Amino acid sequence: MSETTKKRPEFRNINAFADLPSYRWPLAALVSGMHRISGLLLFILLPFIVWMLDTSVTSEISFARFTSIFSEGAGFLPGWFIKLVTLGLIWAYLHHFIAGIRHVYFDISHQTTKDRGRRTAAVTMILAFGLTAILGAKLFGLY
């Protein structure tokens, strides 16, 4: 059989349940995916964000009610769950903001290399999780 008549490899769509769990994502792809997830989380929880802002700045009474929700809870939701959702929002905002700056930098500079992408992805993850840990410690009353 000649070189030109050999059977070429066939590429098909991946099976999400079989292939994705074993696929090792590069750090830059992971940060990009998390950027999308954080944006979706911010969009879905936008009513909660607006409610928090409105309740915290309307009056002194509403601010007192706002702060008591974090310790006592609201309705059937315990206070720790409200804090956990708020911590998720903190992470989503910080990650989306830092990753967005990273994407804008690469769009403006056109200096994208594999090594630079990996290093900036690592910096994005460290900054987002580090700042979230610091603000989460404040939220849960550790300092």
N, CA and C of each residue as an Amber inpcrd file, in Angstrom:
protein
   429
   0.8540000  -1.1690000   0.0000000   0.0000000   0.0000000   0.0000000
   0.9010000   1.2330000   0.0000000   0.6290000   2.1470000  -0.8710000
   1.4690000   3.3380000  -0.9690000   1.1360000   4.3110000   0.1550000
   1.9890000   5.3050000   0.3200000   1.8240000   6.3160000   1.3760000
   0.5390000   7.1190000   1.2070000   0.1240000   7.3610000  -0.0100000
  -1.0540000   8.2020000  -0.2390000  -2.3620000   7.4580000  -0.0150000
  -2.3540000   6.1430000  -0.0670000  -3.5910000   5.3930000   0.0950000
  -3.7810000   4.8430000   1.5040000  -2.8570000   5.1230000   2.4200000
  -3.0130000   4.6650000   3.7940000  -4.2200000   5.3310000   4.4390000
  -4.8390000   4.6120000   5.3190000  -6.0150000   5.1390000   6.0070000
  -5.5730000   6.2440000   6.9660000  -6.2000000   7.3990000   6.8110000
  -5.8880000   8.5450000   7.6620000  -6.6030000   8.4040000   8.9930000
  -6.0670000   8.9810000  10.0560000  -6.7560000   8.8950000  11.3450000
  -8.0740000   9.6580000  11.3120000  -9.0240000   9.1430000  12.0470000
 -10.3480000   9.7400000  12.0630000 -10.5610000  10.4020000  13.4260000
 -10.9290000  11.6720000  13.4270000 -11.1440000  12.4120000  14.6550000
 -12.6360000  12.6570000  14.8340000 -13.1330000  12.3060000  15.9940000
 -14.5500000  12.4940000  16.2780000 -14.6870000  13.3790000  17.5010000
 -15.9020000  13.8110000  17.7460000 -16.1590000  14.5970000  18.9440000
 -15.8730000  13.7510000  20.1770000 -15.4430000  14.4060000  21.2240000
 -15.1290000  13.6760000  22.4380000 -16.3990000  13.3490000  23.2110000
 -16.3370000  12.3050000  23.9800000 -17.4320000  11.9390000  24.8640000
 -17.1660000  12.6280000  26.2010000 -18.0600000  13.5300000  26.6070000
 -17.8230000  14.3430000  27.7910000 -17.6840000  13.5010000  29.0510000
 -18.4360000  12.4270000  29.1730000 -18.3940000  11.6280000  30.3980000
 -17.2040000  10.6810000  30.4290000 -16.7650000  10.2070000  29.2850000
 -15.6670000   9.2460000  29.2510000 -14.3050000   9.9290000  29.1040000
 -14.2200000  10.9920000  28.3120000 -12.9270000  11.5720000  27.9890000
 -12.5160000  12.7340000  28.8990000 -13.4550000  13.5890000  29.2750000
 -13.0880000  14.7790000  30.0410000 -12.5410000  14.5000000  31.4370000
 -13.0450000  13.5170000  32.1880000 -12.4570000  13.2870000  33.5080000
 -10.9840000  12.8770000  33.4660000 -10.5670000  12.2180000  32.3980000
  -9.1740000  11.7890000  32.3070000  -8.2940000  12.8080000  31.5840000
  -8.9050000  13.8360000  31.0120000  -8.1420000  14.8400000  30.2700000
  -7.4680000  15.7990000  31.2390000  -6.2060000  16.0490000  31.0430000
  -5.4580000  16.9580000  31.9100000  -5.4080000  18.3340000  31.2630000
  -6.1610000  19.2710000  31.8520000  -6.2430000  20.6180000  31.3010000
  -4.9900000  21.3970000  31.6550000  -4.4430000  22.1590000  30.7030000
  -3.3510000  23.0730000  31.0530000  -3.8760000  24.1590000  31.9900000
  -3.0020000  24.7530000  32.7730000  -3.4010000  25.7400000  33.7610000
  -4.1050000  26.9340000  33.1090000  -3.6320000  27.3570000  31.9480000
  -4.2620000  28.4940000  31.2640000  -5.6960000  28.1550000  30.8440000
  -5.9370000  26.9290000  30.4090000  -7.2940000  26.5160000  30.0400000
  -8.1880000  26.4370000  31.2690000  -7.6260000  25.9930000  32.3830000
  -8.3840000  25.9250000  33.6250000  -8.8040000  27.3230000  34.0880000
  -7.8780000  28.2820000  34.0160000  -8.1970000  29.6660000  34.3900000
  -9.2440000  30.2480000  33.4490000  -9.1460000  29.9430000  32.1770000
 -10.1290000  30.4440000  31.2180000 -11.5070000  29.8540000  31.4910000
 -11.5670000  28.5760000  31.7920000 -12.8390000  27.9510000  32.1280000
 -13.4310000  28.5040000  33.4180000 -12.5710000  28.7250000  34.4040000
 -13.0260000  29.2970000  35.6630000 -13.4800000  30.7420000  35.4790000
 -12.8990000  31.4480000  34.5150000 -13.3310000  32.8100000  34.1970000
 -14.7830000  32.7850000  33.7090000 -15.1040000  31.8080000  32.8840000
 -16.4750000  31.6760000  32.3960000 -17.4280000  31.2820000  33.5210000
 -17.0000000  30.3510000  34.3690000 -17.8380000  29.9070000  35.4870000
 -18.0830000  31.0530000  36.4610000 -17.0400000  31.8360000  36.7550000
 -17.2100000  32.9520000  37.6830000 -18.1470000  34.0120000  37.1000000
 -18.0730000  34.2530000  35.8100000 -18.9950000  35.1960000  35.1800000
 -20.4310000  34.7120000  35.2460000 -20.6360000  33.4150000  35.0240000
 -21.9740000  32.8400000  35.1220000 -22.4970000  32.9310000  36.5530000
 -21.6460000  32.6510000  37.5260000 -22.0340000  32.7370000  38.9320000
 -22.4090000  34.1650000  39.3160000 -21.6350000  35.1330000  38.8450000
 -21.9640000  36.5340000  39.1200000 -23.2960000  36.9240000  38.4870000
 -23.5470000  36.4360000  37.2950000 -24.8080000  36.7580000  36.6180000
 -25.9940000  36.1260000  37.3310000 -25.8690000  34.8590000  37.7100000
 -26.9770000  34.1670000  38.3660000 -27.2800000  34.7820000  39.7270000
 -26.2560000  35.1710000  40.4650000 -26.4560000  35.7220000  41.8020000
 -26.5850000  37.2390000  41.8090000 -26.8000000  37.8430000  40.6600000
 -26.9540000  39.2980000  40.5870000 -28.1090000  39.8200000  41.4520000
 -29.2580000  39.1590000  41.5120000 -30.2980000  39.6580000  42.4220000
 -29.8580000  39.6700000  43.8890000 -29.0950000  38.6640000  44.2960000
 -28.5680000  38.6220000  45.6630000 -27.5870000  39.7610000  45.9050000
 -26.7680000  40.0630000  44.9150000 -25.8050000  41.1600000  45.0310000
 -26.5380000  42.4940000  45.1640000 -27.5490000  42.7010000  44.3390000
 -28.3280000  43.9460000  44.3930000 -29.0450000  44.0610000  45.7340000
 -29.5990000  42.9490000  46.2140000 -30.2680000  42.9650000  47.5180000
 -29.2820000  43.3180000  48.6290000 -28.0830000  42.7250000  48.5910000
 -27.0760000  43.0320000  49.6200000 -26.7010000  44.5070000  49.5890000
 -26.4880000  45.0600000  48.4180000 -26.1370000  46.4710000  48.3090000
 -27.2770000  47.3530000  48.8010000 -28.4900000  47.0780000  48.3690000
 -29.6380000  47.8900000  48.7670000 -29.8660000  47.8350000  50.2740000
 -29.7990000  46.6470000  50.8480000 -30.0520000  46.4920000  52.2790000
 -28.9450000  47.1240000  53.1170000 -27.7390000  47.0990000  52.6300000
 -26.6300000  47.6180000  53.4390000 -26.5260000  49.1350000  53.4170000
 -27.1030000  49.8090000  52.4360000 -26.9350000  51.2610000  52.3480000
 -28.2280000  52.0560000  52.5150000 -29.3710000  51.4030000  52.6730000
 -30.6370000  52.1180000  52.7580000 -30.7480000  52.9380000  54.0330000
 -30.5670000  52.3010000  55.1870000 -30.6690000  53.0150000  56.4650000
 -29.8870000  52.2480000  57.5180000 -29.8080000  52.8360000  58.7140000
 -29.1050000  52.1560000  59.7920000 -29.8490000  50.9020000  60.2260000
 -31.1590000  50.9540000  60.1840000 -31.9650000  49.7970000  60.5780000
 -31.7800000  48.6510000  59.5760000 -31.8060000  48.9780000  58.2920000
 -31.6220000  47.9250000  57.2940000 -30.1910000  47.3710000  57.3370000
 -29.2220000  48.2070000  57.6850000 -27.8450000  47.7130000  57.8210000
 -27.7410000  46.7640000  59.0120000 -28.4240000  47.0770000  60.1170000
 -28.4230000  46.1820000  61.2790000 -29.0750000  44.8440000  60.9150000
 -30.1720000  44.8890000  60.1450000 -30.8150000  43.6600000  59.6860000
 -29.8840000  42.8850000  58.7580000 -29.1800000  43.6110000  57.8970000
 -28.2340000  43.0000000  56.9650000 -27.1230000  42.2610000  57.7050000
 -26.5390000  42.8880000  58.7220000 -25.4500000  42.2400000  59.4580000
 -25.9580000  41.0770000  60.3070000 -27.2050000  41.1630000  60.7950000
 -27.7250000  40.0590000  61.6000000 -28.0100000  38.8240000  60.7560000
 -28.2660000  38.9940000  59.4740000 -28.5230000  37.8470000  58.5920000
 -27.2910000  36.9590000  58.4970000 -26.1060000  37.5450000  58.5630000
 -24.8830000  36.7560000  58.4720000 -24.6440000  35.9170000  59.7220000
 -25.1930000  36.3150000  60.8500000 -25.0060000  35.5210000  62.0670000
 -26.2120000  34.6410000  62.3710000 -27.4200000  35.1440000  62.1360000
 -28.6270000  34.3980000  62.4930000 -29.2640000  33.6650000  61.3250000
 -29.0230000  34.1200000  60.1270000 -29.6360000  33.5100000  58.9580000
 -30.8620000  34.2790000  58.5090000 -31.4680000  33.8050000  57.4460000
 -32.6640000  34.4400000  56.8890000 -33.6480000  33.3560000  56.4980000
 -34.8070000  33.3520000  57.1410000 -35.8040000  32.3380000  56.8400000
 -35.2900000  30.9580000  57.2040000 -35.2860000  30.0570000  56.2330000
 -34.8080000  28.6960000  56.4780000 -33.3130000  28.5380000  56.1920000
 -32.6450000  29.5960000  55.7080000 -31.2120000  29.5300000  55.4020000
 -30.3940000  29.9440000  56.6270000 -29.4980000  29.0900000  57.0810000
 -28.6710000  29.4580000  58.2410000 -27.6210000  30.5030000  57.8690000
 -27.0870000  31.1740000  58.8690000 -26.1060000  32.2310000  58.6440000
 -24.8380000  31.7430000  57.9710000 -24.3810000  30.5380000  58.3310000
 -23.1580000  30.0200000  57.7210000 -23.3440000  29.7990000  56.2220000
 -24.5690000  29.4420000  55.7930000 -24.8170000  29.2450000  54.3660000
 -24.7760000  30.5730000  53.6190000 -25.3290000  31.6210000  54.2390000
 -25.2800000  32.9610000  53.6350000 -23.8260000  33.4070000  53.4980000
 -23.0220000  33.1270000  54.5270000 -21.5970000  33.4730000  54.4650000
 -20.8900000  32.6720000  53.3750000 -21.2490000  31.4160000  53.2200000
 -20.6300000  30.5770000  52.1990000 -20.9730000  31.0730000  50.7940000
 -22.2220000  31.4600000  50.5700000 -22.6260000  32.0140000  49.2750000
 -21.8850000  33.3250000  49.0250000 -21.7550000  34.1420000  50.0680000
 -21.0250000  35.4030000  49.9350000 -19.5530000  35.1460000  49.6320000
 -18.9820000  34.1240000  50.2540000 -17.5870000  33.7690000  49.9620000
 -17.4370000  33.3240000  48.5080000 -18.4120000  32.5810000  47.9980000
 -18.4100000  32.2020000  46.5810000 -18.4820000  33.4240000  45.6740000
 -19.2800000  34.4060000  46.0710000 -19.3540000  35.6530000  45.2970000
 -18.0290000  36.4140000  45.3420000 -17.3960000  36.4130000  46.5000000
 -16.0990000  37.0860000  46.6250000 -15.0960000  36.4360000  45.6730000
 -15.0480000  35.0860000  45.6930000 -14.1280000  34.4060000  44.7900000
 -14.4740000  34.7070000  43.3340000 -15.7600000  34.6290000  42.9910000
 -16.1700000  34.8440000  41.6030000 -15.7760000  36.2360000  41.1340000
 -16.0050000  37.2310000  41.9710000 -15.6540000  38.5980000  41.5800000
 -14.1430000  38.7430000  41.4150000 -13.3830000  38.2970000  42.4050000
 -11.9240000  38.4580000  42.3400000 -11.3380000  37.6940000  41.1570000
 -11.7660000  36.4440000  40.9720000 -11.2220000  35.6580000  39.8730000
 -11.6070000  36.2670000  38.5250000 -12.8600000  36.6680000  38.3930000
 -13.3120000  37.2330000  37.1200000 -12.5690000  38.5350000  36.8160000
 -12.3570000  39.3390000  37.8320000 -11.6510000  40.6080000  37.6420000
 -10.1850000  40.3820000  37.2560000  -9.4960000  39.5240000  38.0110000
  -8.0640000  39.2960000  37.7530000  -7.8660000  38.5890000  36.4100000
  -8.6820000  37.5800000  36.1230000  -8.5700000  36.8870000  34.8370000
  -8.9440000  37.8110000  33.6850000  -9.8920000  38.7100000  33.9170000
 -10.2500000  39.6820000  32.8810000  -9.0970000  40.6180000  32.5680000
  -8.3960000  41.0670000  33.6050000  -7.2080000  41.9030000  33.3790000
  -6.1610000  41.1220000  32.5980000  -6.0010000  39.8390000  32.9270000
  -5.0420000  38.9860000  32.2080000  -5.4160000  38.8890000  30.7290000
  -6.7010000  38.6710000  30.4530000  -7.1390000  38.5570000  29.0580000
  -6.9670000  39.8810000  28.3110000  -7.3040000  40.9890000  28.9430000
  -7.1340000  42.2910000  28.2960000  -5.6550000  42.5680000  28.0210000
  -4.7880000  42.2010000  28.9720000  -3.3470000  42.3970000  28.7770000
  -2.8660000  41.6270000  27.5480000  -3.2900000  40.3760000  27.4240000
  -2.8630000  39.5940000  26.2580000  -3.4640000  40.1310000  24.9660000
  -4.6830000  40.6450000  25.0240000  -5.2900000  41.2280000  23.8240000
  -4.5620000  42.4880000  23.3780000  -4.1080000  43.2840000  24.3370000
  -3.4370000  44.5420000  24.0030000  -1.9940000  44.3170000  23.5880000
  -1.2740000  43.4730000  24.3250000   0.1740000  43.3520000  24.1030000
   0.5350000  42.4240000  22.9490000  -0.2920000  41.4490000  22.6340000
   0.0100000  40.4540000  21.5910000   1.3180000  39.7320000  21.8680000
   1.6620000  39.5540000  23.1290000   2.8920000  38.8610000  23.5110000
   2.5670000  37.5250000  24.1710000   1.7020000  36.7780000  23.5500000
   1.2570000  35.5200000  24.1260000   2.2280000  34.4090000  23.7550000
   2.7690000  33.7850000  24.7740000   3.5640000  32.5740000  24.5940000
   3.0230000  31.5270000  25.5550000   3.4000000  30.3040000  25.3270000
   2.9210000  29.2280000  26.1900000   3.4230000  29.4150000  27.6220000
   4.6670000  29.7800000  27.7680000   5.2480000  29.9680000  29.0950000
   4.6170000  31.1610000  29.8160000   4.4550000  32.2630000  29.1050000
   3.8410000  33.4470000  29.7170000   2.3870000  33.1800000  30.0920000
   1.6720000  32.4320000  29.2630000   0.2970000  32.0730000  29.5800000
   0.2120000  31.2190000  30.8320000   1.1430000  30.2650000  30.9730000
   1.1580000  29.4140000  32.1570000   1.4970000  30.2080000  33.4080000
   2.4800000  31.1020000  33.3080000   2.8840000  31.9120000  34.4740000
   1.7820000  32.8760000  34.9010000   1.1450000  33.5490000  33.9530000
   0.0780000  34.4820000  34.3300000  -1.1550000  33.7520000  34.8440000
  -1.3820000  32.5380000  34.3400000  -2.4910000  31.7340000  34.8680000
  -2.2190000  31.3580000  36.3250000  -0.9740000  31.0040000  36.6330000
  -0.6230000  30.6680000  38.0120000  -0.7650000  31.8900000  38.9200000
  -0.3350000  33.0500000  38.4380000  -0.4790000  34.2810000  39.2210000
  -1.9510000  34.5940000  39.4520000  -2.7740000  34.3970000  38.4350000
  -4.2140000  34.6360000  38.5640000  -4.8200000  33.7390000  39.6310000
  -4.4830000  32.4590000  39.6050000  -5.0210000  31.5170000  40.5950000
  -4.5470000  31.8690000  42.0040000  -3.2700000  32.1810000  42.1560000
  -2.7220000  32.4940000  43.4760000  -3.3560000  33.7620000  44.0300000
  -3.4580000  34.7960000  43.2000000  -4.0650000  36.0510000  43.6680000
  -5.5380000  35.8670000  44.0210000  -6.2830000  35.1940000  43.1650000
  -7.7250000  35.0300000  43.4100000  -7.9770000  34.2170000  44.6700000
  -7.3020000  33.0860000  44.8170000  -7.5280000  32.2610000  45.9960000
  -6.9250000  32.8790000  47.2530000  -5.7870000  33.5500000  47.1110000
  -5.1800000  34.2080000  48.2710000  -6.0360000  35.3420000  48.8070000
  -6.4990000  36.2070000  47.9250000  -7.3650000  37.3070000  48.3580000
  -8.7060000  36.7970000  48.8770000  -9.2190000  35.7240000  48.2780000
 -10.4610000  35.1360000  48.7710000 -10.2670000  34.5750000  50.1710000
  -9.1330000  33.9450000  50.4330000  -8.8590000  33.4090000  51.7680000
  -8.7610000  34.5290000  52.7950000  -8.1090000  35.6220000  52.4360000
  -7.9790000  36.7560000  53.3600000  -9.3470000  37.3590000  53.6560000
 -10.1330000  37.6230000  52.6210000 -11.4590000  38.2080000  52.8260000
 -12.4210000  37.2140000  53.4690000 -12.2540000  35.9270000  53.1810000
 -13.0800000  34.9090000  53.8210000 -12.7910000  34.8010000  55.3080000
 -11.5310000  34.9690000  55.6820000 -11.1850000  34.9620000  57.1130000
 -11.8490000  36.1380000  57.8160000 -11.9030000  37.2840000  57.1680000
 -12.5980000  38.4300000  57.7310000 -14.1050000  38.1820000  57.7990000
 -14.6680000  37.5890000  56.7700000 -16.0960000  37.3070000  56.7200000
 -16.5190000  36.3420000  57.8310000 -15.7060000  35.3410000  58.0900000
 -16.0310000  34.3460000  59.1220000 -15.5200000  34.7460000  60.5020000
 -14.9810000  35.9710000  60.6360000 -14.6250000  36.5070000  61.9470000
 -13.3320000  35.9850000  62.5300000 -12.3790000  35.5750000  61.6810000
 -11.1030000  35.1060000  62.2050000 -10.1670000  36.2300000  62.6040000
 -10.4150000  37.4160000  62.1280000  -9.6530000  38.5870000  62.5800000
 -10.5340000  39.8130000  62.5770000
